[in-house]
XYZ file of C-alpha atoms in Angstrom:
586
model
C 12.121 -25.698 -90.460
C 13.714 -27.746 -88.094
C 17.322 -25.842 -88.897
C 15.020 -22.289 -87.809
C 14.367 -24.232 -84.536
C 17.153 -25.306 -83.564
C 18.522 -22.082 -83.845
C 16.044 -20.374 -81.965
C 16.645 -22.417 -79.111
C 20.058 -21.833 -79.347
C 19.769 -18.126 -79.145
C 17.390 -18.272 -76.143
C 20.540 -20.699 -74.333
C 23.054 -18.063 -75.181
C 20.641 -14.686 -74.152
C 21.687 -14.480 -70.692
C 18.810 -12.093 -68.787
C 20.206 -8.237 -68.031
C 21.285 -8.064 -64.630
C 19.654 -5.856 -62.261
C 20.589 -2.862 -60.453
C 19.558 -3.329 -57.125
C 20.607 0.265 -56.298
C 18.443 2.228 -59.163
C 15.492 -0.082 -58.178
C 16.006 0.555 -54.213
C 15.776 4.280 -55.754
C 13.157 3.856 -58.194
C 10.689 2.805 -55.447
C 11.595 5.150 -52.867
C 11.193 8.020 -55.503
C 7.081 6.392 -56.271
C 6.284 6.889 -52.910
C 7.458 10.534 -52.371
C 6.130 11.264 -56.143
C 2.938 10.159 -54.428
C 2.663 12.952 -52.723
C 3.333 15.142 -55.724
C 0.589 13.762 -57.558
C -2.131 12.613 -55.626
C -5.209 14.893 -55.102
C -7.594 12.567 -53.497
C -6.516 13.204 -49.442
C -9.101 10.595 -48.153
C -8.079 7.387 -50.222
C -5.951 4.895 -47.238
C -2.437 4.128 -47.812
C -3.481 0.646 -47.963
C -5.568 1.082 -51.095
C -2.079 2.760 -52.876
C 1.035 1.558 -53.800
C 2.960 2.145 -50.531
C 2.699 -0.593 -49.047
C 3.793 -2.569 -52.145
C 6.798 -0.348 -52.883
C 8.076 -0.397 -48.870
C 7.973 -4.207 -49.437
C 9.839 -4.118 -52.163
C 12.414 -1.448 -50.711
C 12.950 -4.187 -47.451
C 13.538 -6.942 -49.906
C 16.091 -5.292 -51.467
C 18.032 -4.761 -48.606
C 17.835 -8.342 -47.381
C 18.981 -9.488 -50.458
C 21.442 -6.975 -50.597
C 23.266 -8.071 -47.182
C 22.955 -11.836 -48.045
C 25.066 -11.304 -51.062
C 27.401 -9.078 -49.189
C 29.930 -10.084 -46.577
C 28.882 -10.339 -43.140
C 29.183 -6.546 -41.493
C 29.583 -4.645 -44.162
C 26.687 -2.571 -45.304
C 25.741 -2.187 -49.362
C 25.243 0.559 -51.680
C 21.335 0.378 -50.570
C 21.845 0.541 -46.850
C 23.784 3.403 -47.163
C 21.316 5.379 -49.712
C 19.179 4.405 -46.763
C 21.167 6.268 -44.258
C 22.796 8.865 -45.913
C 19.197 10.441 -47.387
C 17.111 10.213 -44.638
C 14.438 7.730 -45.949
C 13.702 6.605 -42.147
C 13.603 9.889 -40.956
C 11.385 11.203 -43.612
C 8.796 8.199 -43.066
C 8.546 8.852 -39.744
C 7.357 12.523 -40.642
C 4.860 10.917 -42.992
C 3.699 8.863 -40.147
C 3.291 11.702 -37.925
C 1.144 13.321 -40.657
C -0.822 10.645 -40.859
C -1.156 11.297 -44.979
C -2.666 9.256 -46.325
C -4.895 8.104 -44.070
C -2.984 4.812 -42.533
C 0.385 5.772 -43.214
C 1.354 5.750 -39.644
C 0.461 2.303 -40.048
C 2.339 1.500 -42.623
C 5.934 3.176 -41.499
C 5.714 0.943 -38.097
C 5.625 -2.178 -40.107
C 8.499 -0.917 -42.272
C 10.892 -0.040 -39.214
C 9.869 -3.230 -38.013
C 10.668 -5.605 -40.492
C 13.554 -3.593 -41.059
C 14.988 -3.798 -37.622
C 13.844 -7.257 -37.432
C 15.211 -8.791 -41.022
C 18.508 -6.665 -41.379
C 21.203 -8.084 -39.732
C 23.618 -5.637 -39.487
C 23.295 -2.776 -36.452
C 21.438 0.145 -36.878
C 20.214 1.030 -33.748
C 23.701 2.702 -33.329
C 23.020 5.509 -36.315
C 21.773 8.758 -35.759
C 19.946 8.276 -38.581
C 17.718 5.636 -37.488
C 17.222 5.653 -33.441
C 16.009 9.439 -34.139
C 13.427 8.975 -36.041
C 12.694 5.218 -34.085
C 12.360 8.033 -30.812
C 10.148 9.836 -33.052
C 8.044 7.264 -33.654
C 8.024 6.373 -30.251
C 6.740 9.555 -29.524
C 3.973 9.548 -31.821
C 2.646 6.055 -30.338
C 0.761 5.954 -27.157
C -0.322 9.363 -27.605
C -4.071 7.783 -28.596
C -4.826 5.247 -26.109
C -7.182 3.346 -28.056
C -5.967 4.228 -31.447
C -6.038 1.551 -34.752
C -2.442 1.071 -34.657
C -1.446 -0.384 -31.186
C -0.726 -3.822 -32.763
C 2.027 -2.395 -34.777
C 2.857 -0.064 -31.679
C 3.514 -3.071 -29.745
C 4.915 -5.191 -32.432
C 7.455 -2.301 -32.930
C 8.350 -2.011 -29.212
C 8.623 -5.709 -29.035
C 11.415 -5.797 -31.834
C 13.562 -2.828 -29.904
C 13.338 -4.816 -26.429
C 14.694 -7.492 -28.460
C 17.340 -5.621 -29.826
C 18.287 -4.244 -26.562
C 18.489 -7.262 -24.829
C 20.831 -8.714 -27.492
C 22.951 -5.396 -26.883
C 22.512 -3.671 -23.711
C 24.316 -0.874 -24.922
C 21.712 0.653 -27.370
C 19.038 1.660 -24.486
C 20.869 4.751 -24.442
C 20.477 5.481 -27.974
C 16.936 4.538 -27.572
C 16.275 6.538 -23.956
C 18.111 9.666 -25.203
C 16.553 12.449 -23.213
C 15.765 14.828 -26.265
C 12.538 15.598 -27.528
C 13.240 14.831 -31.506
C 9.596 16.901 -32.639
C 11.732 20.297 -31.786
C 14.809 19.422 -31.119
C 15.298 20.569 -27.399
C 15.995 18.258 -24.172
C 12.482 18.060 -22.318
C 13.690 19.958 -19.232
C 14.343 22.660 -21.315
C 10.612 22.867 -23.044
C 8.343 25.903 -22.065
C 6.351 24.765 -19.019
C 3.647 27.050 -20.475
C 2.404 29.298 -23.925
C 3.898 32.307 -21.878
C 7.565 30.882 -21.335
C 7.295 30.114 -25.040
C 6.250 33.175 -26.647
C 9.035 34.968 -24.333
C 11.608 32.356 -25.379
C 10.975 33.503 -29.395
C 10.569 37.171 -28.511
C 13.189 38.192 -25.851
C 12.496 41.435 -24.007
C 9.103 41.570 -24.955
C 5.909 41.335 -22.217
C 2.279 40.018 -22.296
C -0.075 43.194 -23.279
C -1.523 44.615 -20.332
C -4.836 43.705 -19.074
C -4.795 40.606 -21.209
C -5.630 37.169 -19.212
C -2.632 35.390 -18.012
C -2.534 32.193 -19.852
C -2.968 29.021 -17.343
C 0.340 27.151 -16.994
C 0.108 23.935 -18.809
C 1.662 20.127 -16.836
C 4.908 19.397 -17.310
C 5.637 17.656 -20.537
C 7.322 14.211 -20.150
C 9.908 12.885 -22.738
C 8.020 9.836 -24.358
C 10.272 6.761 -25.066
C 10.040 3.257 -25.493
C 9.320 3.402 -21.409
C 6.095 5.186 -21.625
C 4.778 3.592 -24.998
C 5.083 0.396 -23.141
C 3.423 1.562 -20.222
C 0.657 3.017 -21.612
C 0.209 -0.362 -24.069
C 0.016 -2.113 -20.508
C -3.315 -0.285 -19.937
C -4.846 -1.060 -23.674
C -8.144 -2.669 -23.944
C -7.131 -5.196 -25.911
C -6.427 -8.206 -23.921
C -3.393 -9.328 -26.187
C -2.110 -6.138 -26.753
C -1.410 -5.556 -23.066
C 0.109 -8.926 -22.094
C 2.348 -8.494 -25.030
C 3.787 -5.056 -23.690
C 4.261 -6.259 -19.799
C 5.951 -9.314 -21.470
C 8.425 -6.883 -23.346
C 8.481 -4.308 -20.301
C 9.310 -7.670 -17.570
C 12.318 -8.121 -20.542
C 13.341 -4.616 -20.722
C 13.795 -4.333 -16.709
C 15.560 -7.418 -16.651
C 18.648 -6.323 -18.294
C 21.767 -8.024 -16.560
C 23.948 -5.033 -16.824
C 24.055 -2.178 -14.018
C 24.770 0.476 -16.710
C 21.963 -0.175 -18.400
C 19.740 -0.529 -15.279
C 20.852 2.521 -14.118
C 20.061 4.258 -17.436
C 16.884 2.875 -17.093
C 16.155 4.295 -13.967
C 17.658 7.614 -14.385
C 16.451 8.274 -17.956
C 12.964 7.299 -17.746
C 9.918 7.777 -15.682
C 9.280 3.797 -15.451
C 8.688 4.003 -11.250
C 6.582 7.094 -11.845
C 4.436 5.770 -14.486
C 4.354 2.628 -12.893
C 3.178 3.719 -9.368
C 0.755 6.227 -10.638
C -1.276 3.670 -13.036
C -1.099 2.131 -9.333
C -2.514 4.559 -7.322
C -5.251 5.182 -10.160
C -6.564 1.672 -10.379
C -6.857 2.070 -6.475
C -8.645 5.173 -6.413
C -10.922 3.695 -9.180
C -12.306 1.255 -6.460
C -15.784 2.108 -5.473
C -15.735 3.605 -2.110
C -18.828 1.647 -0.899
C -17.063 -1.580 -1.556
C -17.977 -4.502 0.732
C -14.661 -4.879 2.631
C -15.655 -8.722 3.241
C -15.982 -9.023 -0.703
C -12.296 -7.364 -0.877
C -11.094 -10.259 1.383
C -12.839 -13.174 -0.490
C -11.512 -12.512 -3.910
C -9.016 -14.766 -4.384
C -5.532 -13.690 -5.802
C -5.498 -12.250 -8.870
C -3.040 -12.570 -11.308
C -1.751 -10.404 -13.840
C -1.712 -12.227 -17.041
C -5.494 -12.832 -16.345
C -6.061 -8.873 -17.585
C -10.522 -7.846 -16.861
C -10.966 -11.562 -15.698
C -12.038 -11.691 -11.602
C -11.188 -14.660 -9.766
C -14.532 -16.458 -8.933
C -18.010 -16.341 -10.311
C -19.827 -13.919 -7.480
C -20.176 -10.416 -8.873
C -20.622 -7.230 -6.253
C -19.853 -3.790 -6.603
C -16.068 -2.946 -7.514
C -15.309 -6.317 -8.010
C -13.618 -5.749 -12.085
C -11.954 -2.432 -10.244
C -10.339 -4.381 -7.784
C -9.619 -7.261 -9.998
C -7.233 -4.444 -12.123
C -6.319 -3.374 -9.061
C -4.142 -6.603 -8.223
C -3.820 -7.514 -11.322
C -1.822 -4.701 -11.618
C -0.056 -4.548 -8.198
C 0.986 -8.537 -9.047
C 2.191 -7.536 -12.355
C 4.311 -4.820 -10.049
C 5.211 -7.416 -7.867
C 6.860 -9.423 -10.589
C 8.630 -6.787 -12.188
C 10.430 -6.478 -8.772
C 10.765 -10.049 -8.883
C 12.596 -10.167 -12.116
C 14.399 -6.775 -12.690
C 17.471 -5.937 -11.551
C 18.374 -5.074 -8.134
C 19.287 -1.502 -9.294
C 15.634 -1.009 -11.398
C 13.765 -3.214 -8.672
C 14.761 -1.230 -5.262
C 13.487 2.053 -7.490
C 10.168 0.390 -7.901
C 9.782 -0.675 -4.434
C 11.043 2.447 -3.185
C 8.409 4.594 -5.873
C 5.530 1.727 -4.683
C 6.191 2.614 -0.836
C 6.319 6.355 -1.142
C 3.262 7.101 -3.490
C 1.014 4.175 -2.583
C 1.726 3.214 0.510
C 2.985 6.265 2.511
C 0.807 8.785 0.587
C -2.480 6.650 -0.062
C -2.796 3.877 2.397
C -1.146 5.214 5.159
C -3.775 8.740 5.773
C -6.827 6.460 4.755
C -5.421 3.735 7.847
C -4.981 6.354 10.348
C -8.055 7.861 10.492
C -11.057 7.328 12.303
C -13.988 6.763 10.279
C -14.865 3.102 11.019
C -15.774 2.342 7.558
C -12.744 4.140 6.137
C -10.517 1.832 8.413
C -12.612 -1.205 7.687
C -11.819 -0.841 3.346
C -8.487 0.567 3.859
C -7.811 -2.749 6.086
C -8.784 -5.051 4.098
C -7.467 -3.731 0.940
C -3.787 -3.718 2.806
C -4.537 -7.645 3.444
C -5.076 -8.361 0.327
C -1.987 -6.102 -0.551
C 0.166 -8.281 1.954
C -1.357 -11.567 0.563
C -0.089 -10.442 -3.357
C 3.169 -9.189 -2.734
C 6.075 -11.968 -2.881
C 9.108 -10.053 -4.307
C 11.531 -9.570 -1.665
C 12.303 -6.084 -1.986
C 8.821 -4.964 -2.108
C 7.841 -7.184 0.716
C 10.687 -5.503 2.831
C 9.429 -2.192 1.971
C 5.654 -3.020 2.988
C 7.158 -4.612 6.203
C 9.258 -1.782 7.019
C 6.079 0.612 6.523
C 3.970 -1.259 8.461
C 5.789 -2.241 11.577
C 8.924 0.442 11.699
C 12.495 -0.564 11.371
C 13.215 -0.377 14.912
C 14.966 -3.850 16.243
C 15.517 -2.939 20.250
C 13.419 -3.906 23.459
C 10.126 -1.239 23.398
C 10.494 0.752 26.799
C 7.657 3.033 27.919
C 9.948 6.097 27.130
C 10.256 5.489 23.737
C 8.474 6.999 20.716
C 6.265 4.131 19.047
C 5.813 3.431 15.079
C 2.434 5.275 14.845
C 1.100 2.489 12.308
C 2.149 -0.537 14.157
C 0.798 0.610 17.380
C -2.712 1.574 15.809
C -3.035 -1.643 14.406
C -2.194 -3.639 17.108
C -4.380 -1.107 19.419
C -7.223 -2.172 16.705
C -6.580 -5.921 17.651
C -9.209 -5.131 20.704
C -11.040 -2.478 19.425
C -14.278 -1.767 20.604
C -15.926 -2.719 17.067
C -15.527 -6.362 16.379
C -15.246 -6.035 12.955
C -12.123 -4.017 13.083
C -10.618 -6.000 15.883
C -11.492 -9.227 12.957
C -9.820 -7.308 10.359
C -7.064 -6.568 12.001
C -6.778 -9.887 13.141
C -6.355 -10.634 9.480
C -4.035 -8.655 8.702
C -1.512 -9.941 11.291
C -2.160 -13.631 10.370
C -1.328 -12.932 6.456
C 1.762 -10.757 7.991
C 2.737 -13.441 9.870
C 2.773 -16.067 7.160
C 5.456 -13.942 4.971
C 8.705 -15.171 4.678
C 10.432 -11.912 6.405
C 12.387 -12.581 9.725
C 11.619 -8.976 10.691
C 8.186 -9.512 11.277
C 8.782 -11.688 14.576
C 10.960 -9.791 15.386
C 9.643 -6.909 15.467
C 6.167 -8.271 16.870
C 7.568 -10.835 19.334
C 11.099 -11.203 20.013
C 12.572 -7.945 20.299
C 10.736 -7.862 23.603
C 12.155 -11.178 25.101
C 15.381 -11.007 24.419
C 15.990 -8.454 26.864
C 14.224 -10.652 29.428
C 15.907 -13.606 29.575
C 13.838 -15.764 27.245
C 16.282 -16.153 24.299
C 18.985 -18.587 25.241
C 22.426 -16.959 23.554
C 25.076 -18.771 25.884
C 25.974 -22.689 26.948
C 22.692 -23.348 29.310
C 24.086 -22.832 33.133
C 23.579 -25.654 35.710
C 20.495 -24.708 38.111
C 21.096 -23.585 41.380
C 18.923 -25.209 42.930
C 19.896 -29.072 41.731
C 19.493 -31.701 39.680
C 15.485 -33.120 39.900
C 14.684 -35.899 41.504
C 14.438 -38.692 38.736
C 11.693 -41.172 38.967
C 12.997 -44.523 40.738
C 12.137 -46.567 37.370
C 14.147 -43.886 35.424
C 17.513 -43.432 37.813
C 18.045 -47.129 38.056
C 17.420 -47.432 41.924
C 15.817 -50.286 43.335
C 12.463 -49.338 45.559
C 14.482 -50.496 48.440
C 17.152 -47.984 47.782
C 14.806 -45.624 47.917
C 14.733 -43.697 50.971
C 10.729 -42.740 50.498
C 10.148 -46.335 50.364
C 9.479 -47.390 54.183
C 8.493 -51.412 53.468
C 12.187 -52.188 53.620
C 13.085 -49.893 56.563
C 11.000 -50.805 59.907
C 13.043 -49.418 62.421
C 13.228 -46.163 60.196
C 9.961 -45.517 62.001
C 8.254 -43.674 59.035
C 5.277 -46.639 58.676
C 4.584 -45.596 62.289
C 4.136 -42.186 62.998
C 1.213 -40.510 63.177
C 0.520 -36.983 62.144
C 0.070 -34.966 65.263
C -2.773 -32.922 65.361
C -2.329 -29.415 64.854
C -1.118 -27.227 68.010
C 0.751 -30.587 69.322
C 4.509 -31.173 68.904
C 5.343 -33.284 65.733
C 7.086 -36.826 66.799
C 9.744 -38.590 64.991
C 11.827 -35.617 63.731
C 14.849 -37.029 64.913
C 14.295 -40.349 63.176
C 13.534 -38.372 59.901
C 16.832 -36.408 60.367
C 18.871 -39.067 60.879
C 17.592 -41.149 57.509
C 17.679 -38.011 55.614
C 21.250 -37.436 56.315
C 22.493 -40.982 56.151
C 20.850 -41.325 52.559
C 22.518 -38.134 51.581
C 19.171 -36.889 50.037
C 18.519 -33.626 48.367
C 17.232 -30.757 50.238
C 13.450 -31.085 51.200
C 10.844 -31.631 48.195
C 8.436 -29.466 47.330
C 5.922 -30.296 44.212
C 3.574 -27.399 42.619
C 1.015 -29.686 41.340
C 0.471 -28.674 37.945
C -3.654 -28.651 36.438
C -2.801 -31.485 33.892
C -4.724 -34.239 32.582
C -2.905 -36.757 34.532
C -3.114 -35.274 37.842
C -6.026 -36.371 40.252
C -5.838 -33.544 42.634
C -8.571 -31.289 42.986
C -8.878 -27.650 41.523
C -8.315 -26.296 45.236
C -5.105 -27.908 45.566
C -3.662 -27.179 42.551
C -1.543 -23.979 42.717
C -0.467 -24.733 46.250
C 2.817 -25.807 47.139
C 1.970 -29.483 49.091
C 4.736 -31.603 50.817
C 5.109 -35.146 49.460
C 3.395 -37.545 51.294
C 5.369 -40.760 51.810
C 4.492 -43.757 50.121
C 2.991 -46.785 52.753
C 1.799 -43.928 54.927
C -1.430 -44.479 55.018
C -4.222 -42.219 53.951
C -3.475 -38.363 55.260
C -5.273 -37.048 57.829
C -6.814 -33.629 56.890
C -5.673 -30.660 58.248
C -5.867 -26.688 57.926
C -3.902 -27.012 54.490
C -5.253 -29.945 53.301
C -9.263 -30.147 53.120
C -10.178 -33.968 53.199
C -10.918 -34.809 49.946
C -12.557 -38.922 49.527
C -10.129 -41.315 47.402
C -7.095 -39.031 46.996
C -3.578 -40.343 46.931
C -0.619 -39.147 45.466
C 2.190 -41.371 44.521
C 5.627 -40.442 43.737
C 5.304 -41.554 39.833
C 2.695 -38.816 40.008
C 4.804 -36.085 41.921
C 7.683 -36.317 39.450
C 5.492 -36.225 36.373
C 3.463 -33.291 37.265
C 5.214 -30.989 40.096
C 8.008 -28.941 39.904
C 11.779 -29.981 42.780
C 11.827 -26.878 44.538
């Protein structure tokens, strides 16, 4: 008995298990899914309650396994039965058919583990970005639709791809439509261009209705799936696809920035979900509640700022929300990617919406349009942008304004609007100057204050020249002299004759002028003083007195005798600390 054991367990130690054949399992599964199809009658049963999903699971470990046994780079017998038969390409068309029900489902979460899990570059194959732009194609086409978690999820991995290889946004933005075949500029613009495309030489039947010419079709790529996840409902959903679309624009490479910009619609699709949040704003919005809500941001999608509620108030919160999530695209992109934006932003928003709406003269019109620029100015930050809005608003001209010249039509109605007969658009556009003035953009001074005084003298540009007219007379405490030094000062100076002369009256002939002379001229003095008694704090004179030009009256004088210039005025006397503090040497 024992003997029967003991050899029992030695044949199990020796029976070494069959190896397997990854290959003709990789097969084996791919063939149950398409024999699905074959075989199944029951079109309403979901792929998830089949063996799909279970076999595509099995299918992607196989290949992981498959490359960790392999060295790194070179692709195994699996990957290539992969490539070489189509499987991506034909899930995709299963997606697309949606059969059965959930499929479409299903096929993202395969290309995305795939992509994801797979090491080795695919991306560059024809066989797998064409059907990934197929794919692409068939998501965002239902906004709203079950599968924009795996939509997103699937644009995520690509973004990450791309930013690990710059290179493969052109295999992913490849301007062909992949459901016929054809480049999109070539598609029919309507039925009629179509039906003469298949049957050359041949005309519509007469007196049948011309069909109506349908819009332009646009090429959908990863660009417009993330875009149009931006706008989903779902609060996650859209902050994940601005996060990808912020790391898709800020490729470092110009190559790819420019392929961004030139194979995609991203400014188009950008500015227009820009100028349709804006026209979503209630018209009979209070233009005091635009100004009070406070900035929004973007990652903060359907949440206001603040707890009041009023009309328009979740419109206008997109409405920023949006424009700030513009405004830090800009900020992050590439120069190439972020001038396009700006440029797009200031030709279809602000040149073609907010530019008509300012210029005309319904008061209430002005008022929103006014106040929604404000808050405009108050969210924008990136620089380009912000030198766009600038430039729109006040003009790029940089010379002196003359009265012959032709004025920036905006800049001189809104500074017209600064005293406008209504006070509330004189307020507004009050406003809208203070938030202009507090950006960071040297041509706004310039192009509101100092382009006009440079011409005129007021901006200093060379070594400061001496004045003509002298040095001013210092203060005796500040020049060092003593009071006796000081010709003014009469104590020390008796036979100078200035404690005793009298102030002839008027029509008589002054006395002492000689005496005057001759101490003027021995002190070497500078020529005679005249003060323009400035209104300041520190100055005693009265309000009558103090824009005329009034000879200083000598210290130990006496009090001065009133005379035609000089109403008497009780308790006045003005020293020469005084004089030098407050007039002006002549």
């Amino acid at each position: 008995m024992l003997s029967r054991l003991g050899a029992l367990l030695q044949q199990a130690v020796e029976t070494r298990e069959p190896s397997v054949d990854l290959l003709e399992a990789f097969t084996e599964h791919w063939k149950g899914i398409t024999g699905y199809y074959l075989e199944a009658t029951d079109e309403s049963i979901p792929a998830r309650q089949t063996d799909i999903p279970w076999r595509l699971k099995q299918m992607l470990d196989i290949l992981v396994y498959e490359e960790k046994q392999r060295p790194a780079g070179e692709a195994g017998p699996c990957l290539e039965y992969l490539l070489q038969h189509k499987v991506l390409e034909t899930l995709s068309t299963l997606g697309k058919a949606e059969y059965p029900p959930g499929m479409r489902q299903q096929v993202l979460l395969f290309f995305s583990r795939v992509l994801a899990q797979v090491q080795h570059p695919l991306l560059h194959y024809l066989n797998v970005h064409r059907p990934v732009q197929k794919l692409l194609q068939l998501s965002g086409d239902r906004l709203g639709s079950g599968t924009e978690k795996e939509e997103v999820q699937f644009a995520a991995i690509l973004c990450t791809k791309i930013k690990q290889d710059p290179t493969l946004l052109a295999y992913i933005l490849e301007g062909k439509s992949i459901l016929n075949g054809r480049r999109a500029q070539e598609l029919p613009a309507s039925p009629v261009e179509e039906g003469a495309e298949h049957s050359p030489g041949t005309t519509a039947a007469a007196g049948s209705p011309p069909a109506e010419p349908s819009p332009p079709r646009r090429d959908s790529n990863l660009v417009t799936s993330l875009v149009g996840l931006c706008k989903s409902k779902k609060s996650r959903v859209a902050l994940k696809a601005r996060e990808n679309l912020l790391l898709l624009v800020g490729l470092a490479q110009e190559a790819a920035a420019a392929c961004l910009v030139r194979s995609s619609t991203l400014c188009q699709l950008l500015t227009e979900h820009l100028c349709d949040l804006y026209s979503a704003v209630p018209a009979c919005t209070d233009p005091a509640d635009v100004l009070a809500l406070e900035r929004t941001g973007w990652r903060s999608q359907g949440d206001a700022a603040g707890n009041e509620v009023f009309l328009g108030k979740e419109s206008l919160a997109a409405f920023f929300g949006w424009l700030d999530y513009l405004d830090e695209l800009v900020m992050g992109a590439h120069p190439v990617v972020a001038d396009a934006i700006a440029e797009a932003v200031e030709e279809k928003f602000f040149q073609g919406i907010l530019q008509p709406q300012l210029l005309q003269m319904s008061e209430l019109d002005v008022l929103s349009a006014t106040a929604t620029l404000t808050g405009t100015v108050r969210q924008i930050h990136a620089p380009p942008l912000l030198h766009r809005l600038v430039l729109f608003l006040l003009g790029p001209d940089r010379h002196p304004e003359t009265p012959g010249d032709a004025p920036h039509p905006l800049r001189t109605q809104l500074i017209d609007r600064c005293n406008h007969l209504s006070d509330e658009i004189s307020l507004a556009s009050l406003r809208l100057f203070e938030e202009l003035l507090r950006k960071p953009h040297e041509h706004v001074a310039h192009s509101l204050v100092l382009r006009n005084l440079e011409a005129r003298g007021y901006l200093q540009r060379s070594p400061p020249v001496p004045d003509e007219r002298g040095p001013p007379e210092l203060d005796p405490d500040e020049d060092g002299l003593d009071l006796e030094d000081d010709p003014y000062f009469t104590d020390g100076f008796p036979d100078a004759g200035f404690g005793t002369v009298k102030r002839p009256l008027p029509g008589s002939a002054p006395s002492g002028k000689g005496q005057v002379s001759e101490v003027v001229s021995r002190r070497r003095r500078p020529p005679r003083a005249w003060r323009k008694v400035a209104t300041t704090p520190t100055c005693t004179m009265p309000w009558a007195w103090s824009r005329r030009a009034v000879p200083a009256w000598p210290r130990g004088g006496g009090r001065r005798p009133p005379g035609p210039s000089m109403p008497a005025t009780p308790k006045w006397r003005f020293t020469r600390a005084t004089s030098s503090r407050c007039c002006l040497i002549g």
